[in-house]
Amino acid sequence: MKLVCGSQTLDLSTPKVMGVVNVTPDSFSDGGAFATARDAIARVEHVVAEGAAIVDIGGESTRPGAASVSVSEELHRVMPVIERAVQLPVIVSVDTSRPEVIRAALAAGVHMVNDVRALTLPGALEAVAASDAAVCLMHMQGKPGDMQDHPRYDDVVGEVAAYLAARALACAEAGIARERIAIDPGFGFGKTLVHNLELLRRLDVLVATRLPVLVGLSRKRMIGAITGRPVGERLAGSVTFAAIAVLRGACIVRAHDVAETVDALRVVAAVHEGEIR
Ligand code: 9MG
């Protein structure tokens, strides 16, 4: 399997790591440590050296309850980091939902758009369609501000799969080739622990679409709910979840702890060497 990302093609015959670069003061876990462009650029260089195949650069936190930022603030945060990242030998992804940010990032040369809102904001779909970049379509129930209040599903796996299939179809109808599309169940985005675990157990339903499946489990609350550990102590839980996801068919793992995740996925890939994905 492969993912066409503009001028680059990502070979997914072995699982790949997408390194998280949050240029936000209130991110999932960085707590402001990378809130300046200089620190974020250093973080990009670090995750590339650690073996990330993709760097995912975001300027607006989607953590439950996080404050939203203006478009100009988001651009101010991410653009200097993107401009440096595109000079490096790595696939550069912008983590955004806003068409203005998508357009600016694509003009600067990013290879991929990672959208937790699956290109549903007006103009976002058209912005990606006008490029040759890849897109990751993620499922979310509700909005970051309220998504964890009362997540409800009759059939979480079926509903997430149907939503992602509909968004992939909308992309295809807009002219985005299937080989440019990845899908993501959106662990923690409007889901209880029970929902998250069910989605991971039944990841085969998403894998059956033959679109690359990307997962983000790194340091998430679900690990805290299982282990009782605070965000800074979730490395073992994150790496274990990454390995389980890949064993169930995920191709790309979004991770904060890149070196450890790369090692874990190399071990999984070594065991499964020769298996066709
Ligand atoms: C930005 N972001 C935070 N968590 C994420 C996840 O699980 N998947 C994707 N695609 N993006 C995420």
PDB file of N, CA and C in Angstrom, residues 120-207:
ATOM      1  N   THR A 120     -14.596  19.235   6.446  1.00  0.00           N
ATOM      2  CA  THR A 120     -16.014  19.634   6.466  1.00  0.00           C
ATOM      3  C   THR A 120     -16.204  21.149   6.553  1.00  0.00           C
ATOM      4  N   LEU A 121     -15.171  21.914   6.907  1.00  0.00           N
ATOM      5  CA  LEU A 121     -15.358  23.367   6.928  1.00  0.00           C
ATOM      6  C   LEU A 121     -15.475  23.873   5.491  1.00  0.00           C
ATOM      7  N   PRO A 122     -16.346  24.866   5.260  1.00  0.00           N
ATOM      8  CA  PRO A 122     -16.527  25.353   3.886  1.00  0.00           C
ATOM      9  C   PRO A 122     -15.199  25.783   3.256  1.00  0.00           C
ATOM     10  N   GLY A 123     -14.916  25.243   2.077  1.00  0.00           N
ATOM     11  CA  GLY A 123     -13.702  25.607   1.345  1.00  0.00           C
ATOM     12  C   GLY A 123     -12.519  24.674   1.585  1.00  0.00           C
ATOM     13  N   ALA A 124     -12.598  23.841   2.624  1.00  0.00           N
ATOM     14  CA  ALA A 124     -11.448  22.978   2.940  1.00  0.00           C
ATOM     15  C   ALA A 124     -11.263  21.891   1.881  1.00  0.00           C
ATOM     16  N   LEU A 125     -12.364  21.267   1.508  1.00  0.00           N
ATOM     17  CA  LEU A 125     -12.304  20.193   0.500  1.00  0.00           C
ATOM     18  C   LEU A 125     -11.740  20.734  -0.822  1.00  0.00           C
ATOM     19  N   GLU A 126     -12.243  21.895  -1.219  1.00  0.00           N
ATOM     20  CA  GLU A 126     -11.810  22.492  -2.484  1.00  0.00           C
ATOM     21  C   GLU A 126     -10.322  22.853  -2.424  1.00  0.00           C
ATOM     22  N   ALA A 127      -9.866  23.320  -1.261  1.00  0.00           N
ATOM     23  CA  ALA A 127      -8.455  23.705  -1.128  1.00  0.00           C
ATOM     24  C   ALA A 127      -7.554  22.491  -1.345  1.00  0.00           C
ATOM     25  N   VAL A 128      -7.926  21.349  -0.762  1.00  0.00           N
ATOM     26  CA  VAL A 128      -7.093  20.147  -0.952  1.00  0.00           C
ATOM     27  C   VAL A 128      -7.235  19.629  -2.386  1.00  0.00           C
ATOM     28  N   ALA A 129      -8.463  19.680  -2.911  1.00  0.00           N
ATOM     29  CA  ALA A 129      -8.686  19.174  -4.267  1.00  0.00           C
ATOM     30  C   ALA A 129      -7.875  19.955  -5.305  1.00  0.00           C
ATOM     31  N   ALA A 130      -7.629  21.221  -5.019  1.00  0.00           N
ATOM     32  CA  ALA A 130      -6.868  22.048  -5.968  1.00  0.00           C
ATOM     33  C   ALA A 130      -5.368  21.740  -5.917  1.00  0.00           C
ATOM     34  N   SER A 131      -4.966  20.862  -5.018  1.00  0.00           N
ATOM     35  CA  SER A 131      -3.549  20.507  -4.879  1.00  0.00           C
ATOM     36  C   SER A 131      -3.355  19.034  -5.251  1.00  0.00           C
ATOM     37  N   ASP A 132      -2.125  18.548  -5.078  1.00  0.00           N
ATOM     38  CA  ASP A 132      -1.894  17.110  -5.244  1.00  0.00           C
ATOM     39  C   ASP A 132      -1.468  16.469  -3.917  1.00  0.00           C
ATOM     40  N   ALA A 133      -1.787  17.158  -2.832  1.00  0.00           N
ATOM     41  CA  ALA A 133      -1.383  16.674  -1.508  1.00  0.00           C
ATOM     42  C   ALA A 133      -2.280  15.539  -1.030  1.00  0.00           C
ATOM     43  N   ALA A 134      -1.765  14.795  -0.058  1.00  0.00           N
ATOM     44  CA  ALA A 134      -2.569  13.759   0.605  1.00  0.00           C
ATOM     45  C   ALA A 134      -3.434  14.395   1.678  1.00  0.00           C
ATOM     46  N   VAL A 135      -4.438  13.635   2.118  1.00  0.00           N
ATOM     47  CA  VAL A 135      -5.285  14.113   3.214  1.00  0.00           C
ATOM     48  C   VAL A 135      -5.566  12.962   4.171  1.00  0.00           C
ATOM     49  N   CYS A 136      -5.575  13.269   5.463  1.00  0.00           N
ATOM     50  CA  CYS A 136      -6.056  12.311   6.458  1.00  0.00           C
ATOM     51  C   CYS A 136      -7.408  12.802   6.953  1.00  0.00           C
ATOM     52  N   LEU A 137      -8.425  11.966   6.745  1.00  0.00           N
ATOM     53  CA  LEU A 137      -9.799  12.288   7.147  1.00  0.00           C
ATOM     54  C   LEU A 137     -10.051  11.610   8.489  1.00  0.00           C
ATOM     55  N   MET A 138     -10.322  12.408   9.524  1.00  0.00           N
ATOM     56  CA  MET A 138     -10.531  11.821  10.854  1.00  0.00           C
ATOM     57  C   MET A 138     -11.983  11.942  11.289  1.00  0.00           C
ATOM     58  N   HIS A 139     -12.439  10.963  12.050  1.00  0.00           N
ATOM     59  CA  HIS A 139     -13.798  11.010  12.611  1.00  0.00           C
ATOM     60  C   HIS A 139     -13.785  11.715  13.965  1.00  0.00           C
ATOM     61  N   MET A 140     -14.762  12.595  14.153  1.00  0.00           N
ATOM     62  CA  MET A 140     -14.965  13.217  15.468  1.00  0.00           C
ATOM     63  C   MET A 140     -16.470  13.349  15.674  1.00  0.00           C
ATOM     64  N   GLN A 141     -16.958  13.008  16.874  1.00  0.00           N
ATOM     65  CA  GLN A 141     -18.362  13.287  17.205  1.00  0.00           C
ATOM     66  C   GLN A 141     -18.372  14.544  18.065  1.00  0.00           C
ATOM     67  N   GLY A 142     -19.146  15.549  17.656  1.00  0.00           N
ATOM     68  CA  GLY A 142     -19.197  16.810  18.400  1.00  0.00           C
ATOM     69  C   GLY A 142     -18.041  17.717  18.023  1.00  0.00           C
ATOM     70  N   LYS A 143     -17.761  18.664  18.930  1.00  0.00           N
ATOM     71  CA  LYS A 143     -16.692  19.637  18.702  1.00  0.00           C
ATOM     72  C   LYS A 143     -15.690  19.528  19.845  1.00  0.00           C
ATOM     73  N   PRO A 144     -14.440  19.960  19.628  1.00  0.00           N
ATOM     74  CA  PRO A 144     -13.457  19.801  20.712  1.00  0.00           C
ATOM     75  C   PRO A 144     -13.960  20.328  22.056  1.00  0.00           C
ATOM     76  N   GLY A 145     -14.747  21.413  22.049  1.00  0.00           N
ATOM     77  CA  GLY A 145     -15.215  21.991  23.310  1.00  0.00           C
ATOM     78  C   GLY A 145     -16.159  21.098  24.099  1.00  0.00           C
ATOM     79  N   ASP A 146     -16.940  20.268  23.397  1.00  0.00           N
ATOM     80  CA  ASP A 146     -17.964  19.484  24.115  1.00  0.00           C
ATOM     81  C   ASP A 146     -17.955  17.993  23.768  1.00  0.00           C
ATOM     82  N   MET A 147     -16.987  17.563  22.973  1.00  0.00           N
ATOM     83  CA  MET A 147     -17.061  16.206  22.415  1.00  0.00           C
ATOM     84  C   MET A 147     -17.014  15.101  23.467  1.00  0.00           C
ATOM     85  N   GLN A 148     -16.433  15.385  24.623  1.00  0.00           N
ATOM     86  CA  GLN A 148     -16.336  14.331  25.636  1.00  0.00           C
ATOM     87  C   GLN A 148     -17.477  14.411  26.666  1.00  0.00           C
ATOM     88  N   ASP A 149     -18.460  15.301  26.424  1.00  0.00           N
ATOM     89  CA  ASP A 149     -19.536  15.448  27.416  1.00  0.00           C
ATOM     90  C   ASP A 149     -20.397  14.195  27.491  1.00  0.00           C
ATOM     91  N   HIS A 150     -20.992  13.800  26.357  1.00  0.00           N
ATOM     92  CA  HIS A 150     -21.857  12.606  26.361  1.00  0.00           C
ATOM     93  C   HIS A 150     -21.734  11.877  25.031  1.00  0.00           C
ATOM     94  N   PRO A 151     -20.583  11.302  24.732  1.00  0.00           N
ATOM     95  CA  PRO A 151     -20.495  10.597  23.439  1.00  0.00           C
ATOM     96  C   PRO A 151     -21.489   9.433  23.404  1.00  0.00           C
ATOM     97  N   ARG A 152     -22.236   9.322  22.308  1.00  0.00           N
ATOM     98  CA  ARG A 152     -23.260   8.269  22.199  1.00  0.00           C
ATOM     99  C   ARG A 152     -23.243   7.670  20.801  1.00  0.00           C
ATOM    100  N   TYR A 153     -23.315   6.365  20.723  1.00  0.00           N
ATOM    101  CA  TYR A 153     -23.412   5.662  19.438  1.00  0.00           C
ATOM    102  C   TYR A 153     -24.319   4.464  19.640  1.00  0.00           C
ATOM    103  N   ASP A 154     -25.044   4.068  18.598  1.00  0.00           N
ATOM    104  CA  ASP A 154     -25.724   2.769  18.621  1.00  0.00           C
ATOM    105  C   ASP A 154     -24.732   1.680  18.233  1.00  0.00           C
ATOM    106  N   ASP A 155     -23.838   2.045  17.293  1.00  0.00           N
ATOM    107  CA  ASP A 155     -22.873   1.076  16.763  1.00  0.00           C
ATOM    108  C   ASP A 155     -21.630   1.881  16.385  1.00  0.00           C
ATOM    109  N   VAL A 156     -20.719   2.026  17.343  1.00  0.00           N
ATOM    110  CA  VAL A 156     -19.599   2.964  17.135  1.00  0.00           C
ATOM    111  C   VAL A 156     -18.775   2.595  15.901  1.00  0.00           C
ATOM    112  N   VAL A 157     -18.505   1.317  15.707  1.00  0.00           N
ATOM    113  CA  VAL A 157     -17.650   0.919  14.575  1.00  0.00           C
ATOM    114  C   VAL A 157     -18.365   1.207  13.248  1.00  0.00           C
ATOM    115  N   GLY A 158     -19.631   0.825  13.173  1.00  0.00           N
ATOM    116  CA  GLY A 158     -20.395   1.039  11.942  1.00  0.00           C
ATOM    117  C   GLY A 158     -20.551   2.517  11.629  1.00  0.00           C
ATOM    118  N   GLU A 159     -20.817   3.328  12.659  1.00  0.00           N
ATOM    119  CA  GLU A 159     -21.036   4.755  12.415  1.00  0.00           C
ATOM    120  C   GLU A 159     -19.748   5.464  12.000  1.00  0.00           C
ATOM    121  N   VAL A 160     -18.643   5.110  12.656  1.00  0.00           N
ATOM    122  CA  VAL A 160     -17.357   5.731  12.290  1.00  0.00           C
ATOM    123  C   VAL A 160     -16.972   5.310  10.869  1.00  0.00           C
ATOM    124  N   ALA A 161     -17.141   4.034  10.564  1.00  0.00           N
ATOM    125  CA  ALA A 161     -16.784   3.546   9.218  1.00  0.00           C
ATOM    126  C   ALA A 161     -17.646   4.213   8.153  1.00  0.00           C
ATOM    127  N   ALA A 162     -18.957   4.359   8.436  1.00  0.00           N
ATOM    128  CA  ALA A 162     -19.851   4.972   7.442  1.00  0.00           C
ATOM    129  C   ALA A 162     -19.489   6.438   7.219  1.00  0.00           C
ATOM    130  N   TYR A 163     -19.168   7.130   8.303  1.00  0.00           N
ATOM    131  CA  TYR A 163     -18.789   8.548   8.178  1.00  0.00           C
ATOM    132  C   TYR A 163     -17.522   8.688   7.325  1.00  0.00           C
ATOM    133  N   LEU A 164     -16.521   7.878   7.634  1.00  0.00           N
ATOM    134  CA  LEU A 164     -15.251   7.995   6.898  1.00  0.00           C
ATOM    135  C   LEU A 164     -15.438   7.610   5.426  1.00  0.00           C
ATOM    136  N   ALA A 165     -16.275   6.611   5.172  1.00  0.00           N
ATOM    137  CA  ALA A 165     -16.545   6.229   3.778  1.00  0.00           C
ATOM    138  C   ALA A 165     -17.225   7.382   3.043  1.00  0.00           C
ATOM    139  N   ALA A 166     -18.159   8.067   3.719  1.00  0.00           N
ATOM    140  CA  ALA A 166     -18.861   9.195   3.091  1.00  0.00           C
ATOM    141  C   ALA A 166     -17.902  10.348   2.815  1.00  0.00           C
ATOM    142  N   ARG A 167     -16.996  10.602   3.758  1.00  0.00           N
ATOM    143  CA  ARG A 167     -16.041  11.697   3.544  1.00  0.00           C
ATOM    144  C   ARG A 167     -15.036  11.336   2.425  1.00  0.00           C
ATOM    145  N   ALA A 168     -14.632  10.072   2.377  1.00  0.00           N
ATOM    146  CA  ALA A 168     -13.717   9.649   1.300  1.00  0.00           C
ATOM    147  C   ALA A 168     -14.406   9.783  -0.048  1.00  0.00           C
ATOM    148  N   LEU A 169     -15.719   9.444  -0.099  1.00  0.00           N
ATOM    149  CA  LEU A 169     -16.469   9.584  -1.345  1.00  0.00           C
ATOM    150  C   LEU A 169     -16.570  11.058  -1.753  1.00  0.00           C
ATOM    151  N   ALA A 170     -16.829  11.936  -0.778  1.00  0.00           N
ATOM    152  CA  ALA A 170     -16.898  13.379  -1.080  1.00  0.00           C
ATOM    153  C   ALA A 170     -15.560  13.858  -1.645  1.00  0.00           C
ATOM    154  N   CYS A 171     -14.483  13.360  -1.092  1.00  0.00           N
ATOM    155  CA  CYS A 171     -13.150  13.733  -1.601  1.00  0.00           C
ATOM    156  C   CYS A 171     -12.976  13.241  -3.035  1.00  0.00           C
ATOM    157  N   ALA A 172     -13.346  11.982  -3.259  1.00  0.00           N
ATOM    158  CA  ALA A 172     -13.183  11.408  -4.603  1.00  0.00           C
ATOM    159  C   ALA A 172     -14.014  12.199  -5.606  1.00  0.00           C
ATOM    160  N   GLU A 173     -15.240  12.560  -5.220  1.00  0.00           N
ATOM    161  CA  GLU A 173     -16.110  13.331  -6.132  1.00  0.00           C
ATOM    162  C   GLU A 173     -15.550  14.719  -6.406  1.00  0.00           C
ATOM    163  N   ALA A 174     -14.769  15.246  -5.461  1.00  0.00           N
ATOM    164  CA  ALA A 174     -14.155  16.567  -5.665  1.00  0.00           C
ATOM    165  C   ALA A 174     -12.860  16.467  -6.465  1.00  0.00           C
ATOM    166  N   GLY A 175     -12.433  15.233  -6.759  1.00  0.00           N
ATOM    167  CA  GLY A 175     -11.247  15.065  -7.601  1.00  0.00           C
ATOM    168  C   GLY A 175      -9.997  14.640  -6.852  1.00  0.00           C
ATOM    169  N   ILE A 176     -10.150  14.281  -5.579  1.00  0.00           N
ATOM    170  CA  ILE A 176      -8.981  13.810  -4.819  1.00  0.00           C
ATOM    171  C   ILE A 176      -8.869  12.295  -5.030  1.00  0.00           C
ATOM    172  N   ALA A 177      -7.793  11.870  -5.658  1.00  0.00           N
ATOM    173  CA  ALA A 177      -7.636  10.446  -5.975  1.00  0.00           C
ATOM    174  C   ALA A 177      -7.565   9.626  -4.688  1.00  0.00           C
ATOM    175  N   ARG A 178      -8.094   8.396  -4.758  1.00  0.00           N
ATOM    176  CA  ARG A 178      -8.097   7.512  -3.578  1.00  0.00           C
ATOM    177  C   ARG A 178      -6.708   7.295  -3.014  1.00  0.00           C
ATOM    178  N   GLU A 179      -5.712   7.281  -3.906  1.00  0.00           N
ATOM    179  CA  GLU A 179      -4.346   7.022  -3.433  1.00  0.00           C
ATOM    180  C   GLU A 179      -3.775   8.196  -2.622  1.00  0.00           C
ATOM    181  N   ARG A 180      -4.553   9.297  -2.517  1.00  0.00           N
ATOM    182  CA  ARG A 180      -4.139  10.450  -1.695  1.00  0.00           C
ATOM    183  C   ARG A 180      -4.872  10.488  -0.357  1.00  0.00           C
ATOM    184  N   ILE A 181      -5.710   9.499  -0.088  1.00  0.00           N
ATOM    185  CA  ILE A 181      -6.591   9.578   1.089  1.00  0.00           C
ATOM    186  C   ILE A 181      -6.218   8.535   2.136  1.00  0.00           C
ATOM    187  N   ALA A 182      -6.084   8.995   3.386  1.00  0.00           N
ATOM    188  CA  ALA A 182      -5.958   8.098   4.543  1.00  0.00           C
ATOM    189  C   ALA A 182      -7.140   8.377   5.470  1.00  0.00           C
ATOM    190  N   ILE A 183      -7.505   7.379   6.284  1.00  0.00           N
ATOM    191  CA  ILE A 183      -8.630   7.545   7.212  1.00  0.00           C
ATOM    192  C   ILE A 183      -8.185   7.242   8.637  1.00  0.00           C
ATOM    193  N   ASP A 184      -8.935   7.822   9.589  1.00  0.00           N
ATOM    194  CA  ASP A 184      -8.518   7.744  10.998  1.00  0.00           C
ATOM    195  C   ASP A 184      -9.779   7.716  11.868  1.00  0.00           C
ATOM    196  N   PRO A 185      -9.912   6.710  12.755  1.00  0.00           N
ATOM    197  CA  PRO A 185     -11.125   6.627  13.588  1.00  0.00           C
ATOM    198  C   PRO A 185     -11.227   7.722  14.635  1.00  0.00           C
ATOM    199  N   GLY A 186     -10.154   8.465  14.887  1.00  0.00           N
ATOM    200  CA  GLY A 186     -10.233   9.580  15.830  1.00  0.00           C
ATOM    201  C   GLY A 186     -10.371   9.140  17.275  1.00  0.00           C
ATOM    202  N   PHE A 187      -9.412   8.358  17.747  1.00  0.00           N
ATOM    203  CA  PHE A 187      -9.466   7.916  19.142  1.00  0.00           C
ATOM    204  C   PHE A 187      -9.514   9.127  20.080  1.00  0.00           C
ATOM    205  N   GLY A 188     -10.483   9.097  21.002  1.00  0.00           N
ATOM    206  CA  GLY A 188     -10.595  10.175  21.987  1.00  0.00           C
ATOM    207  C   GLY A 188     -11.405  11.369  21.524  1.00  0.00           C
ATOM    208  N   PHE A 189     -11.831  11.378  20.282  1.00  0.00           N
ATOM    209  CA  PHE A 189     -12.590  12.525  19.758  1.00  0.00           C
ATOM    210  C   PHE A 189     -14.081  12.203  19.790  1.00  0.00           C
ATOM    211  N   GLY A 190     -14.713  12.479  20.939  1.00  0.00           N
ATOM    212  CA  GLY A 190     -16.126  12.167  21.098  1.00  0.00           C
ATOM    213  C   GLY A 190     -16.332  10.673  21.278  1.00  0.00           C
ATOM    214  N   LYS A 191     -15.510  10.069  22.124  1.00  0.00           N
ATOM    215  CA  LYS A 191     -15.589   8.620  22.372  1.00  0.00           C
ATOM    216  C   LYS A 191     -15.254   8.324  23.827  1.00  0.00           C
ATOM    217  N   THR A 192     -15.970   7.383  24.407  1.00  0.00           N
ATOM    218  CA  THR A 192     -15.614   6.898  25.737  1.00  0.00           C
ATOM    219  C   THR A 192     -14.508   5.855  25.600  1.00  0.00           C
ATOM    220  N   LEU A 193     -14.009   5.412  26.740  1.00  0.00           N
ATOM    221  CA  LEU A 193     -12.995   4.350  26.716  1.00  0.00           C
ATOM    222  C   LEU A 193     -13.546   3.100  26.028  1.00  0.00           C
ATOM    223  N   VAL A 194     -14.809   2.780  26.329  1.00  0.00           N
ATOM    224  CA  VAL A 194     -15.425   1.591  25.714  1.00  0.00           C
ATOM    225  C   VAL A 194     -15.478   1.749  24.193  1.00  0.00           C
ATOM    226  N   HIS A 195     -15.871   2.929  23.725  1.00  0.00           N
ATOM    227  CA  HIS A 195     -15.898   3.178  22.266  1.00  0.00           C
ATOM    228  C   HIS A 195     -14.498   3.032  21.663  1.00  0.00           C
ATOM    229  N   ASN A 196     -13.504   3.647  22.321  1.00  0.00           N
ATOM    230  CA  ASN A 196     -12.132   3.597  21.791  1.00  0.00           C
ATOM    231  C   ASN A 196     -11.629   2.156  21.685  1.00  0.00           C
ATOM    232  N   LEU A 197     -11.880   1.378  22.723  1.00  0.00           N
ATOM    233  CA  LEU A 197     -11.384  -0.002  22.716  1.00  0.00           C
ATOM    234  C   LEU A 197     -12.108  -0.832  21.657  1.00  0.00           C
ATOM    235  N   GLU A 198     -13.395  -0.567  21.490  1.00  0.00           N
ATOM    236  CA  GLU A 198     -14.156  -1.297  20.466  1.00  0.00           C
ATOM    237  C   GLU A 198     -13.612  -0.956  19.066  1.00  0.00           C
ATOM    238  N   LEU A 199     -13.322   0.323  18.850  1.00  0.00           N
ATOM    239  CA  LEU A 199     -12.767   0.727  17.545  1.00  0.00           C
ATOM    240  C   LEU A 199     -11.409   0.071  17.291  1.00  0.00           C
ATOM    241  N   LEU A 200     -10.608  -0.037  18.323  1.00  0.00           N
ATOM    242  CA  LEU A 200      -9.296  -0.666  18.138  1.00  0.00           C
ATOM    243  C   LEU A 200      -9.446  -2.172  17.901  1.00  0.00           C
ATOM    244  N   ARG A 201     -10.345  -2.801  18.638  1.00  0.00           N
ATOM    245  CA  ARG A 201     -10.571  -4.250  18.432  1.00  0.00           C
ATOM    246  C   ARG A 201     -11.070  -4.541  17.027  1.00  0.00           C
ATOM    247  N   ARG A 202     -11.903  -3.635  16.494  1.00  0.00           N
ATOM    248  CA  ARG A 202     -12.522  -3.860  15.180  1.00  0.00           C
ATOM    249  C   ARG A 202     -11.895  -2.971  14.107  1.00  0.00           C
ATOM    250  N   LEU A 203     -10.616  -2.677  14.241  1.00  0.00           N
ATOM    251  CA  LEU A 203      -9.942  -1.838  13.242  1.00  0.00           C
ATOM    252  C   LEU A 203     -10.005  -2.481  11.859  1.00  0.00           C
ATOM    253  N   ASP A 204     -10.176  -3.806  11.831  1.00  0.00           N
ATOM    254  CA  ASP A 204     -10.269  -4.524  10.553  1.00  0.00           C
ATOM    255  C   ASP A 204     -11.380  -3.959   9.658  1.00  0.00           C
ATOM    256  N   VAL A 205     -12.425  -3.400  10.259  1.00  0.00           N
ATOM    257  CA  VAL A 205     -13.533  -2.842   9.457  1.00  0.00           C
ATOM    258  C   VAL A 205     -13.025  -1.645   8.641  1.00  0.00           C
ATOM    259  N   LEU A 206     -12.181  -0.809   9.236  1.00  0.00           N
ATOM    260  CA  LEU A 206     -11.602   0.317   8.483  1.00  0.00           C
ATOM    261  C   LEU A 206     -10.528  -0.170   7.513  1.00  0.00           C
ATOM    262  N   VAL A 207      -9.749  -1.141   7.943  1.00  0.00           N
ATOM    263  CA  VAL A 207      -8.687  -1.685   7.079  1.00  0.00           C
ATOM    264  C   VAL A 207      -9.294  -2.268   5.805  1.00  0.00           C
TER     265      VAL A 207
END
